[in-house]
Tab-separated table of C-alpha atoms and ligand atoms in Angstrom:
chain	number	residue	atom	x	y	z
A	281	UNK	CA	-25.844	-9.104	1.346
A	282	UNK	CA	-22.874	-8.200	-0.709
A	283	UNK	CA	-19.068	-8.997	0.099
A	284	UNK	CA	-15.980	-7.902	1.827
A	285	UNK	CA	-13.890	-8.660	-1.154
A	286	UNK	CA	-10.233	-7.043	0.436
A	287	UNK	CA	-8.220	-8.091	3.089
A	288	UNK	CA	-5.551	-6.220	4.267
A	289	UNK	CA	-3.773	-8.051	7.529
A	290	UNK	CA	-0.939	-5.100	9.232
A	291	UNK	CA	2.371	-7.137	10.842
A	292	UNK	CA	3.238	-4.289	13.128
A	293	UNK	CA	7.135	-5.695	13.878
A	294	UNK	CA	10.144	-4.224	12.350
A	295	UNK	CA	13.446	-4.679	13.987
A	296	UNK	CA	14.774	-1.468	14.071
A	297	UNK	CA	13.108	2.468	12.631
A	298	UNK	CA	14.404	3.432	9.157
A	299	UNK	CA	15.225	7.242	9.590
A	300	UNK	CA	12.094	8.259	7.054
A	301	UNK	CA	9.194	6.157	8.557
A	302	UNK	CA	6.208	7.351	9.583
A	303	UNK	CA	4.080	4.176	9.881
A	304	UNK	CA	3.078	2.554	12.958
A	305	UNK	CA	5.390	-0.252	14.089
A	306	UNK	CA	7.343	-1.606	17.089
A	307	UNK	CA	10.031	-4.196	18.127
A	308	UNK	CA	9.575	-6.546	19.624
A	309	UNK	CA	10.487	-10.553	20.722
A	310	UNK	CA	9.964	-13.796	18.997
A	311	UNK	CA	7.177	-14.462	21.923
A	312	UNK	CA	5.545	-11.625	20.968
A	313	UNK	CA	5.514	-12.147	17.182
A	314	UNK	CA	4.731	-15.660	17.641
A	315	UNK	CA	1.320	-15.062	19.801
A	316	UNK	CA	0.562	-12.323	17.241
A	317	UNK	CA	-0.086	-14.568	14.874
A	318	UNK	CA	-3.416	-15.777	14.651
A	319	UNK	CA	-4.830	-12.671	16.591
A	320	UNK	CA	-5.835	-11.110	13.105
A	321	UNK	CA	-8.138	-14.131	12.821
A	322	UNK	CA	-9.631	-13.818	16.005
A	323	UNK	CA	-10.958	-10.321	14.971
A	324	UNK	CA	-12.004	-11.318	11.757
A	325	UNK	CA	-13.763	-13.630	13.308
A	326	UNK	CA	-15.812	-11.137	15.894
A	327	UNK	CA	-16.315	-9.365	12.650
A	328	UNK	CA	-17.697	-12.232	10.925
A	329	UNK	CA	-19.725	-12.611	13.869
A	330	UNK	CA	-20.950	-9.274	14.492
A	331	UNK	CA	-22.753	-9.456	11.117
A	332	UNK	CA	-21.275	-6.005	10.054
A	333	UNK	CA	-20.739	-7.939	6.677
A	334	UNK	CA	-20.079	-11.018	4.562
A	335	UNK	CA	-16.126	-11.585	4.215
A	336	UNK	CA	-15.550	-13.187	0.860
A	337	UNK	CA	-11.387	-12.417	0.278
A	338	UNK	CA	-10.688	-12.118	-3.761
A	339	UNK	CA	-7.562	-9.934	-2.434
A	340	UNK	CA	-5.296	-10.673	0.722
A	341	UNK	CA	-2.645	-8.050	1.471
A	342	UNK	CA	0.090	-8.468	4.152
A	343	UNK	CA	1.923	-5.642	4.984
A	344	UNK	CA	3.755	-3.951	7.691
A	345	UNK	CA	5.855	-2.782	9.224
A	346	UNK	CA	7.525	-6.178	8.394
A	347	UNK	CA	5.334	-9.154	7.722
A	348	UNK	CA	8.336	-11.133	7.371
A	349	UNK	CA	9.706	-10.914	10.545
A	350	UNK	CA	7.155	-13.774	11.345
A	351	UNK	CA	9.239	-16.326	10.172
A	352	UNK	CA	7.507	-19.392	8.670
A	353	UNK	CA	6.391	-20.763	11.232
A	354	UNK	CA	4.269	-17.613	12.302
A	355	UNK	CA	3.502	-16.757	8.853
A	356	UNK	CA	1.849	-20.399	8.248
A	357	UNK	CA	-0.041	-19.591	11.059
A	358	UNK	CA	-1.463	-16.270	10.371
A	359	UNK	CA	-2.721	-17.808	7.312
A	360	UNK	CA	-4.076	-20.947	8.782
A	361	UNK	CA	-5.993	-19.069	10.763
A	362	UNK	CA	-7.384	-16.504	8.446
A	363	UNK	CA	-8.630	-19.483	5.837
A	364	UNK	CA	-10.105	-21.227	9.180
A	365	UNK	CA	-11.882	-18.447	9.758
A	366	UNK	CA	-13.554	-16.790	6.197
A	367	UNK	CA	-13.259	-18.897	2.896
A	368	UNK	CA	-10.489	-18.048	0.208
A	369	UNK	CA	-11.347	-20.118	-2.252
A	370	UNK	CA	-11.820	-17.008	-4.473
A	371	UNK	CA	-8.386	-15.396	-3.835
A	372	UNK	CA	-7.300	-14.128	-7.233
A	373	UNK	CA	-4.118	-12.450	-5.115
A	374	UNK	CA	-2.176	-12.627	-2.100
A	375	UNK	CA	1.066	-10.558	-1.641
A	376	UNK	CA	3.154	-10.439	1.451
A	377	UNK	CA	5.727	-7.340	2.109
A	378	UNK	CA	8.838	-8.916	2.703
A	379	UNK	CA	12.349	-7.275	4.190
A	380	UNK	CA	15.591	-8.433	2.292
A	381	UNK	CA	17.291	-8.902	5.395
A	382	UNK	CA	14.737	-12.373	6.304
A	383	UNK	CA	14.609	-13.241	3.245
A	384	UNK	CA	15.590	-17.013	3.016
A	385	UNK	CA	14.498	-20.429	0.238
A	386	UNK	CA	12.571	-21.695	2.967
A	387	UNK	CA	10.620	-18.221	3.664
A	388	UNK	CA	9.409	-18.117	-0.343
A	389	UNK	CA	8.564	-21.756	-0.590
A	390	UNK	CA	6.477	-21.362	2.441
A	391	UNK	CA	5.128	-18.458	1.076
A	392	UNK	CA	4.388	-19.893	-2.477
A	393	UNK	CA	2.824	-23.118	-0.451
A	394	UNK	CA	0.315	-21.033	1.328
A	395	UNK	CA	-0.893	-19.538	-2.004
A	396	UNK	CA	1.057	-16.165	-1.602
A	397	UNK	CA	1.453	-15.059	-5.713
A	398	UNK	CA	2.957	-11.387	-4.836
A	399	UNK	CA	6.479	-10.458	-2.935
A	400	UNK	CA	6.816	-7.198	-2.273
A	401	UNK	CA	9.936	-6.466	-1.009
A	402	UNK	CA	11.191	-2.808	0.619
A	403	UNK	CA	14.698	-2.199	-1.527
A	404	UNK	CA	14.636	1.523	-1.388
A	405	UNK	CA	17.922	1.730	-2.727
A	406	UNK	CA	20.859	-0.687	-4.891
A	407	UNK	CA	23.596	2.022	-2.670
A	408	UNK	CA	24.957	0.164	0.619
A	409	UNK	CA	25.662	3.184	1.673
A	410	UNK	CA	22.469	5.151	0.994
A	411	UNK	CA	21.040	1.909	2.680
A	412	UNK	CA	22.801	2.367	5.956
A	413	UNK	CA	22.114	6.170	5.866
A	414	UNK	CA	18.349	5.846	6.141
A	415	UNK	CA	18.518	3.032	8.468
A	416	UNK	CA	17.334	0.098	6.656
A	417	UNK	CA	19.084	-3.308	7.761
A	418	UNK	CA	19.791	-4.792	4.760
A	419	UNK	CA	22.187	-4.321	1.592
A	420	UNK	CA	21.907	-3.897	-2.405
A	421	UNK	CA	22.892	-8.398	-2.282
A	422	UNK	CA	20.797	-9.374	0.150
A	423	UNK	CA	17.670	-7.644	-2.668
A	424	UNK	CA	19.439	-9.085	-5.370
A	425	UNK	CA	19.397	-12.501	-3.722
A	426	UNK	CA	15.788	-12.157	-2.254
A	427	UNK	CA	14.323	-11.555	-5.703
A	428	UNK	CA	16.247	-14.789	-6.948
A	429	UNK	CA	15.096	-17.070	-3.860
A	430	UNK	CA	11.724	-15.891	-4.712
A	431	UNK	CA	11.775	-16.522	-8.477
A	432	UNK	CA	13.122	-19.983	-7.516
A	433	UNK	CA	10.268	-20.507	-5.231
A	434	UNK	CA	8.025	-19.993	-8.457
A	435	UNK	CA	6.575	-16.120	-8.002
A	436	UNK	CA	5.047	-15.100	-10.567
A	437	UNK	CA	4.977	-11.546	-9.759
A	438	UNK	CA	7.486	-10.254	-7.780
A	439	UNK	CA	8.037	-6.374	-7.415
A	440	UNK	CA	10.281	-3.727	-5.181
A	441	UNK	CA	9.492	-0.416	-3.599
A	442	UNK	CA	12.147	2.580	-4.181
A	443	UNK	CA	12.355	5.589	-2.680
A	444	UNK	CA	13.392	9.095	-4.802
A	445	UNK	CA	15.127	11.949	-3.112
A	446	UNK	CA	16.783	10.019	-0.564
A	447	UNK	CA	19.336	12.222	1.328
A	448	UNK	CA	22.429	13.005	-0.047
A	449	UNK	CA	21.885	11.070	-3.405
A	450	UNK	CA	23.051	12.019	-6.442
A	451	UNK	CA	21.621	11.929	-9.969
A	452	UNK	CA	23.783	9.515	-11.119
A	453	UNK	CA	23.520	6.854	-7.748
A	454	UNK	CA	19.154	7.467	-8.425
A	455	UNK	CA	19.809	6.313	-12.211
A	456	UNK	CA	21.685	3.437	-11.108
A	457	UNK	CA	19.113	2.366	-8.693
A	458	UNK	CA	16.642	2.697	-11.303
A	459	UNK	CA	18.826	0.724	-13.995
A	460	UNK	CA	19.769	-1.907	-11.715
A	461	UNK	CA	15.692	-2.231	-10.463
A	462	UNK	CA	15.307	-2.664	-14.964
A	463	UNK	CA	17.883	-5.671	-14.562
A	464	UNK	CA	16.248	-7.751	-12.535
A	465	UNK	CA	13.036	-8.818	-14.470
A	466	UNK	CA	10.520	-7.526	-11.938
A	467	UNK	CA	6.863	-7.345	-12.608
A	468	UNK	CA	6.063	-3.904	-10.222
A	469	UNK	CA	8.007	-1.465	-9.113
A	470	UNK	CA	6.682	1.428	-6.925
A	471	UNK	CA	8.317	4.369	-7.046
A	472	UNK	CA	7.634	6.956	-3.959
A	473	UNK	CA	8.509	10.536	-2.976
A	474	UNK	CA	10.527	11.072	0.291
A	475	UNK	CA	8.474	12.765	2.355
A	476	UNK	CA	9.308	14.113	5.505
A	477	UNK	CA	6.836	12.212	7.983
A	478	UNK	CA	6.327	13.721	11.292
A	479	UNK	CA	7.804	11.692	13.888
A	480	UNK	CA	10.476	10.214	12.156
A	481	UNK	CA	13.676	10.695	12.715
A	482	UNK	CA	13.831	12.356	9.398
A	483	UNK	CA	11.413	15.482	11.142
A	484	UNK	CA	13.312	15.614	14.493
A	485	UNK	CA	17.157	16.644	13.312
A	486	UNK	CA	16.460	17.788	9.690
A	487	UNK	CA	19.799	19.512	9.319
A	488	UNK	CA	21.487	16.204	10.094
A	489	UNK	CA	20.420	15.151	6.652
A	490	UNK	CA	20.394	16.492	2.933
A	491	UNK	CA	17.031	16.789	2.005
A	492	UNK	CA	16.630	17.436	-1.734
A	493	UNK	CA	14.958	20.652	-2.924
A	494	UNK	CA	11.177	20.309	-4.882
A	495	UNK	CA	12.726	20.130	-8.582
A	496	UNK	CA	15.657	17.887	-7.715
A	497	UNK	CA	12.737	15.575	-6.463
A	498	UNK	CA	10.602	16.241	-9.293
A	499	UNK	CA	13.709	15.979	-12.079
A	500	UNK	CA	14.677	11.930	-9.731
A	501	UNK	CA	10.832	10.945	-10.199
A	502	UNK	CA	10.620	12.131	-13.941
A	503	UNK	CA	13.918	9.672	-14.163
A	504	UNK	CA	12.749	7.177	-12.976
A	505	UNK	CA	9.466	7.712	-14.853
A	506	UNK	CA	11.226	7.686	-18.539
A	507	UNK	CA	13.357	4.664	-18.028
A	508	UNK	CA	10.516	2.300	-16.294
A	509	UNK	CA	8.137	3.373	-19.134
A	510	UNK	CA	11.256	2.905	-22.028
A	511	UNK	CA	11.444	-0.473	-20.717
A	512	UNK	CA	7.895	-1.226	-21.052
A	513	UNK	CA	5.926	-0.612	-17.361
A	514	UNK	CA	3.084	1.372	-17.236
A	515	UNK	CA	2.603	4.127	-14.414
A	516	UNK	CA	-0.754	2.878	-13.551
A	517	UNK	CA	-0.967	5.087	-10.472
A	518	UNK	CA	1.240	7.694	-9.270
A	519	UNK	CA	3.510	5.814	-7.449
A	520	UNK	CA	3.594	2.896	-8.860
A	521	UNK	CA	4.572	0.846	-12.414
A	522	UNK	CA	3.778	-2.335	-13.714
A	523	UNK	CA	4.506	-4.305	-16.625
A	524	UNK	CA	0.765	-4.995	-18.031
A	525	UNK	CA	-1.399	-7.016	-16.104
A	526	UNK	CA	0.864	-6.815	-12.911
A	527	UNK	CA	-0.802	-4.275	-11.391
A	528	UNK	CA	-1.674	-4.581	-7.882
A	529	UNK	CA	-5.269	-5.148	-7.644
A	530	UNK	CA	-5.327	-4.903	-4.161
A	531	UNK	CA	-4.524	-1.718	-3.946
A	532	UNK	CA	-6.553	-1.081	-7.312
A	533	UNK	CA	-9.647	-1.983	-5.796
A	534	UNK	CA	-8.979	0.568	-2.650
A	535	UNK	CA	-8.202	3.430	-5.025
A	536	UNK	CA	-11.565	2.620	-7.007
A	537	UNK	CA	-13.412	2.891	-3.809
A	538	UNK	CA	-14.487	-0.720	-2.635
A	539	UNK	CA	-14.823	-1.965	0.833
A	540	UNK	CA	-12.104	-2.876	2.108
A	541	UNK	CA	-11.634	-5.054	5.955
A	542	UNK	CA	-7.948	-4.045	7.682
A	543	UNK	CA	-6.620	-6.262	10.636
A	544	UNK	CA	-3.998	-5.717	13.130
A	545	UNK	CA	-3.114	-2.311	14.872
A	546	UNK	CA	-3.439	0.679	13.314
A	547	UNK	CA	-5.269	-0.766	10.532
A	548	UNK	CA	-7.855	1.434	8.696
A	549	UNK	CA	-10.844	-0.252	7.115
A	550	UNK	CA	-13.802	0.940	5.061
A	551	UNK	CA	-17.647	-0.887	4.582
A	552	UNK	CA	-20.355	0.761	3.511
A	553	UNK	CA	-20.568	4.759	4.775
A	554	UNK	CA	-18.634	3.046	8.163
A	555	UNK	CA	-14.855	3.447	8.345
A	556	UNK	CA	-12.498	3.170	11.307
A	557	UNK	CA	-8.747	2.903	12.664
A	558	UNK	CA	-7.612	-0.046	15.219
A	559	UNK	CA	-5.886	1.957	17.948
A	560	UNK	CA	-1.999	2.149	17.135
A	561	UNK	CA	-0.944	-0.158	20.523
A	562	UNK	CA	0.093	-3.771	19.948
A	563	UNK	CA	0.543	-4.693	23.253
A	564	UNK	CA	-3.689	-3.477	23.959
A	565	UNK	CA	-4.069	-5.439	20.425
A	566	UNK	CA	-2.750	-8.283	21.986
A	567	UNK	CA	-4.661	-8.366	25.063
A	568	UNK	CA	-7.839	-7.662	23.296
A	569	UNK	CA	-7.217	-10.774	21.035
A	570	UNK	CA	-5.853	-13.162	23.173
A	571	UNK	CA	-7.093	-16.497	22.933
A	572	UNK	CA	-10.053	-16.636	24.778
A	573	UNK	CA	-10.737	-13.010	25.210
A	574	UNK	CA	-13.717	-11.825	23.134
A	575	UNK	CA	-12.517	-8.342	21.747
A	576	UNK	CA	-15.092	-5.659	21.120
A	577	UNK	CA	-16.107	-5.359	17.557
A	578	UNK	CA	-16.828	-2.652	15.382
A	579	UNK	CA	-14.218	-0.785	17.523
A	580	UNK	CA	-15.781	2.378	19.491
A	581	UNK	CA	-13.844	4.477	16.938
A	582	UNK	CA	-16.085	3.516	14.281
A	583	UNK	CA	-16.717	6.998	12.037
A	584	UNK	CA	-20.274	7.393	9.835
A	585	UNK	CA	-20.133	9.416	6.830
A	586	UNK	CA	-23.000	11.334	5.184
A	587	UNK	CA	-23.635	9.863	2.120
A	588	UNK	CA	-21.996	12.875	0.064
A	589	UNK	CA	-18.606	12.690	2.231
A	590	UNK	CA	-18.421	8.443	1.477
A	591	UNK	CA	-19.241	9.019	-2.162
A	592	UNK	CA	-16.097	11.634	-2.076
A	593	UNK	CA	-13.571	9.484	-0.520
A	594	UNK	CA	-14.852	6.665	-2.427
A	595	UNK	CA	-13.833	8.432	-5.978
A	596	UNK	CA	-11.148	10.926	-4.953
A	597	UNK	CA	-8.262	8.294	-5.345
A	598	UNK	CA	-9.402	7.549	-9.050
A	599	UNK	CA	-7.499	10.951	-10.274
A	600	UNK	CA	-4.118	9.104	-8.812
A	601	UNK	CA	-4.955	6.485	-11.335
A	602	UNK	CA	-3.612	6.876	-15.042
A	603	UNK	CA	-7.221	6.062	-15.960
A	604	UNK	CA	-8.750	9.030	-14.075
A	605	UNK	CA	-12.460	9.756	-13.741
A	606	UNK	CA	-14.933	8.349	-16.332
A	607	UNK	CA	-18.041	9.894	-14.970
A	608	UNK	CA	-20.495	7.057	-16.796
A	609	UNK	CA	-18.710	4.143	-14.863
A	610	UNK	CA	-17.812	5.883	-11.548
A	611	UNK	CA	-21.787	7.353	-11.609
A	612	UNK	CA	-23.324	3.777	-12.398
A	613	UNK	CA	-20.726	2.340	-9.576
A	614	UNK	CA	-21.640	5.097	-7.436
A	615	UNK	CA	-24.622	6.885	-8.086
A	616	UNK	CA	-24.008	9.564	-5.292
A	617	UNK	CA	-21.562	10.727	-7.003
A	618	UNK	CA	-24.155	12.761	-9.426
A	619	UNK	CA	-24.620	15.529	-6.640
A	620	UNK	CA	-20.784	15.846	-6.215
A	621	UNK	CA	-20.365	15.625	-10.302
A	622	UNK	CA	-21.256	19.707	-10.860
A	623	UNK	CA	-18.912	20.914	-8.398
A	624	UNK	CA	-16.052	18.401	-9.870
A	625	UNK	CA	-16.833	19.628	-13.153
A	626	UNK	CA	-16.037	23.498	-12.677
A	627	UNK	CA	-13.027	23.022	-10.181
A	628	UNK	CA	-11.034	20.763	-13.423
A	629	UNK	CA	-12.742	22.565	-16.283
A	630	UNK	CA	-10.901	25.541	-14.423
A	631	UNK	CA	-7.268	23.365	-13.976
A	632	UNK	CA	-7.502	22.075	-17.795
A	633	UNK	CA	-5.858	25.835	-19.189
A	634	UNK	CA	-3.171	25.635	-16.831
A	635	UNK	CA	-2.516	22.171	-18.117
A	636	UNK	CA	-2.553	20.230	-14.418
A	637	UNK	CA	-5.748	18.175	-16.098
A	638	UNK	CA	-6.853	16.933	-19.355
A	639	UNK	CA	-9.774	16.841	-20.319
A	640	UNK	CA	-10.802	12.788	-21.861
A	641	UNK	CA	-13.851	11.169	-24.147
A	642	UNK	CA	-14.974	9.833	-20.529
A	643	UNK	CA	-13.989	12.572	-17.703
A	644	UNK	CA	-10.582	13.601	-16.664
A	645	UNK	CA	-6.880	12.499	-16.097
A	646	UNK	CA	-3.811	14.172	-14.297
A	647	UNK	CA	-1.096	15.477	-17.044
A	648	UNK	CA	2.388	15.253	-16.232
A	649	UNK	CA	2.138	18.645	-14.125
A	650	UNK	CA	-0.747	17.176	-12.397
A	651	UNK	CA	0.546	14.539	-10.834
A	652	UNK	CA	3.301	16.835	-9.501
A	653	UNK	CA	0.576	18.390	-7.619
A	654	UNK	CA	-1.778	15.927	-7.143
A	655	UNK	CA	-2.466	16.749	-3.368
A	656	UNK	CA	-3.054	20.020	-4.110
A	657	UNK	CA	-5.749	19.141	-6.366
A	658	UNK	CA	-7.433	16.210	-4.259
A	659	UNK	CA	-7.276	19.191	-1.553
A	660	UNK	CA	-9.205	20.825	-3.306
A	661	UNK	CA	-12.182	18.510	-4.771
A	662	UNK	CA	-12.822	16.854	-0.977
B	51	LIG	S1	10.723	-1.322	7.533
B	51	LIG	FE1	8.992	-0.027	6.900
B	51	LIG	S2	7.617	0.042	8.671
B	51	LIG	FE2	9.616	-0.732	9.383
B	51	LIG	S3	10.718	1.050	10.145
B	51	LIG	FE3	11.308	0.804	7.987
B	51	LIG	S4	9.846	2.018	6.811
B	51	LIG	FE4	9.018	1.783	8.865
């Protein structure tokens, strides 16, 4: 039987809503976060049980909402728990999303002495004002002083998330963002689009904020794309730069199509043509995985693909990837993926003259224009 070789674990906490957000996640008190805890463990462990498949980690991702908001205590017992219940001993990566604002020494030496080797942590923005405008609750120092606590604490990869086309900021406060992001010796730095999500406060009172128009969004992400790849990262996916061999390979290994296991509410996960959602309710999360309680497990959501739909989802990502499709590899890896291939070939044969995809030695990547409208073209190959 072959492996589960990607662990994502989802900390639904945060302690307030950032005006832009769209993900699942509540507040909620120390009690709460504390008993939360090791309940990812207990449904990896009905998982393990169930026999839906082997769980052998090689990548652990913690995200959120705000992973940090467990405090060390919580986080050192989310971990315990997971490496009591499926063996790690062939973790080649484990990164945990941190907030500025919890950021302490003692947080990234815990970190470190669990075996964490990524920190992400949510910057957004160097402006204290921009900061407080989208509702984060943190400032420019308290990212500048994370990413030194966590250097001290020996990371070896530590990396920020930005966000382009935040509301009412100029040009000239985006380049200093980026600039300021170049100063800090980082190893990732993801770059996304503001998108209006629906739900946030962003969708309910629009005219309350300045949204940016299309080009002023597309003129702040070609920005930042010239100065992170002057100063040596690569834009390995569309969102997101690394200086070589920093990319995330968590993440990697989702766009390239492998299973993938995700724990916690709202958590999506992926094995063989099988994928499914955990229900977005952490207090029903809770109950289910209370100590003692034996939660149901695969989840009555569980979704079966036809073979031709799995081997789409399973390659689509690959055009978000600088490396694009390379037909021999992704057909060996994937071997449905011949049926699909004639259809794929006419729809970018046909985009290649209006220069949204280039034609390679191997298959096909996005061009510059192509990534602009990269939805629009994974619309229309699915
Ligand atoms: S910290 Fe992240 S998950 Fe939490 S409210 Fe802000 S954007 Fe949403």
């Amino acid at each position: 039987m072959s492996s589960v070789e990607h662990l994502y674990v989802h900390i639904p906490f945060c302690d307030g809503k950032c005006v832009y957000c769209g993900f699942y996640s509540v507040t909620a008190d120390a009690r709460t976060r504390s008993l939360y805890a090791t309940s990812p463990a207990r449904e990896l462990q009905a998982i393990v049980e169930s026999g839906i498949e082997d769980i052998y980690p090689r990548t652990l991702y913690v995200g959120g909402g705000t992973p940090s908001l467990l405090g060390c205590d919580g986080l050192t017992a989310l971990f315990s728990s997971i490496r009591n219940t499926v063996p790690l001993d062939r973790l080649e990566e484990a990164t945990v999303e941190v907030n500025p604002a919890d950021s302490t020494p003692l947080l990234f030496q815990t970190l470190r002495g669990l075996g964490v080797t990524r920190i992400s942590l949510g910057a957004q923005s160097f402006s204290d004002n921009t900061l407080r405008r989208i509702g984060r609750r943190h400032n420019a120092q308290q990212i500048r002083e994370s990413i030194r606590h966590a250097r001290a604490a020996g990371f070896p990869d530590v990396g920020i998330d930005l966000i382009a086309g935040l509301p009412s900021v100029t040009m000239q406060e985006w380049h200093a963002t980026i600039e300021e992001a170049l100063s800090l010796s980082l190893q990732h730095i993801s770059v996304y689009a503001l998108s209006v999500e629906p739900g946030s406060a962003l969708a309910q009172s629009q005219e309350r904020f300045s949204i940016p128009a299309d080009d002023a969004m597309l003129d702040a992400l070609s920005c930042a794309e010239e100065a992170l790849s002057n100063a040596g990262f690569t834009r390995y996916e569309i969102s997101n730069y690394a200086l070589p061999g920093f990319e995330c390979r968590h993440n990697l290994a989702v766009w390239h199509g492998e299973d993938y296991l995700g724990l916690g509410p709202a958590a999506a996960s992926r094995i063989k043509q099988f994928r499914w959602t955990n229900a977005r309710d952490t207090d029903a999360y809770l109950e289910q995985w209370k100590e003692g309680n034996a939660g149901k497990c695969p989840p009555d959501n569980r979704e079966e693909l036809s073979p031709q739909e799995d081997a789409i989802e399973r390659v689509i990502f690959l055009l978000r990837l600088a490396e694009g499709i390379d037909w021999k590899r992704d057909i060996n890896c994937n071997p449905l993926l011949q049926e699909i291939a004639p259809r794929w070939e006419k729809i970018l044969t046909s985009l290649v003259p209006h220069g949204i995809v280039r034609r390679t030695p191997q298959g096909y990547t996005l061009t510059k224009r192509g990534r602009e409208v990269c939805d629009a073209v994974l619309a229309e190959l699915s």
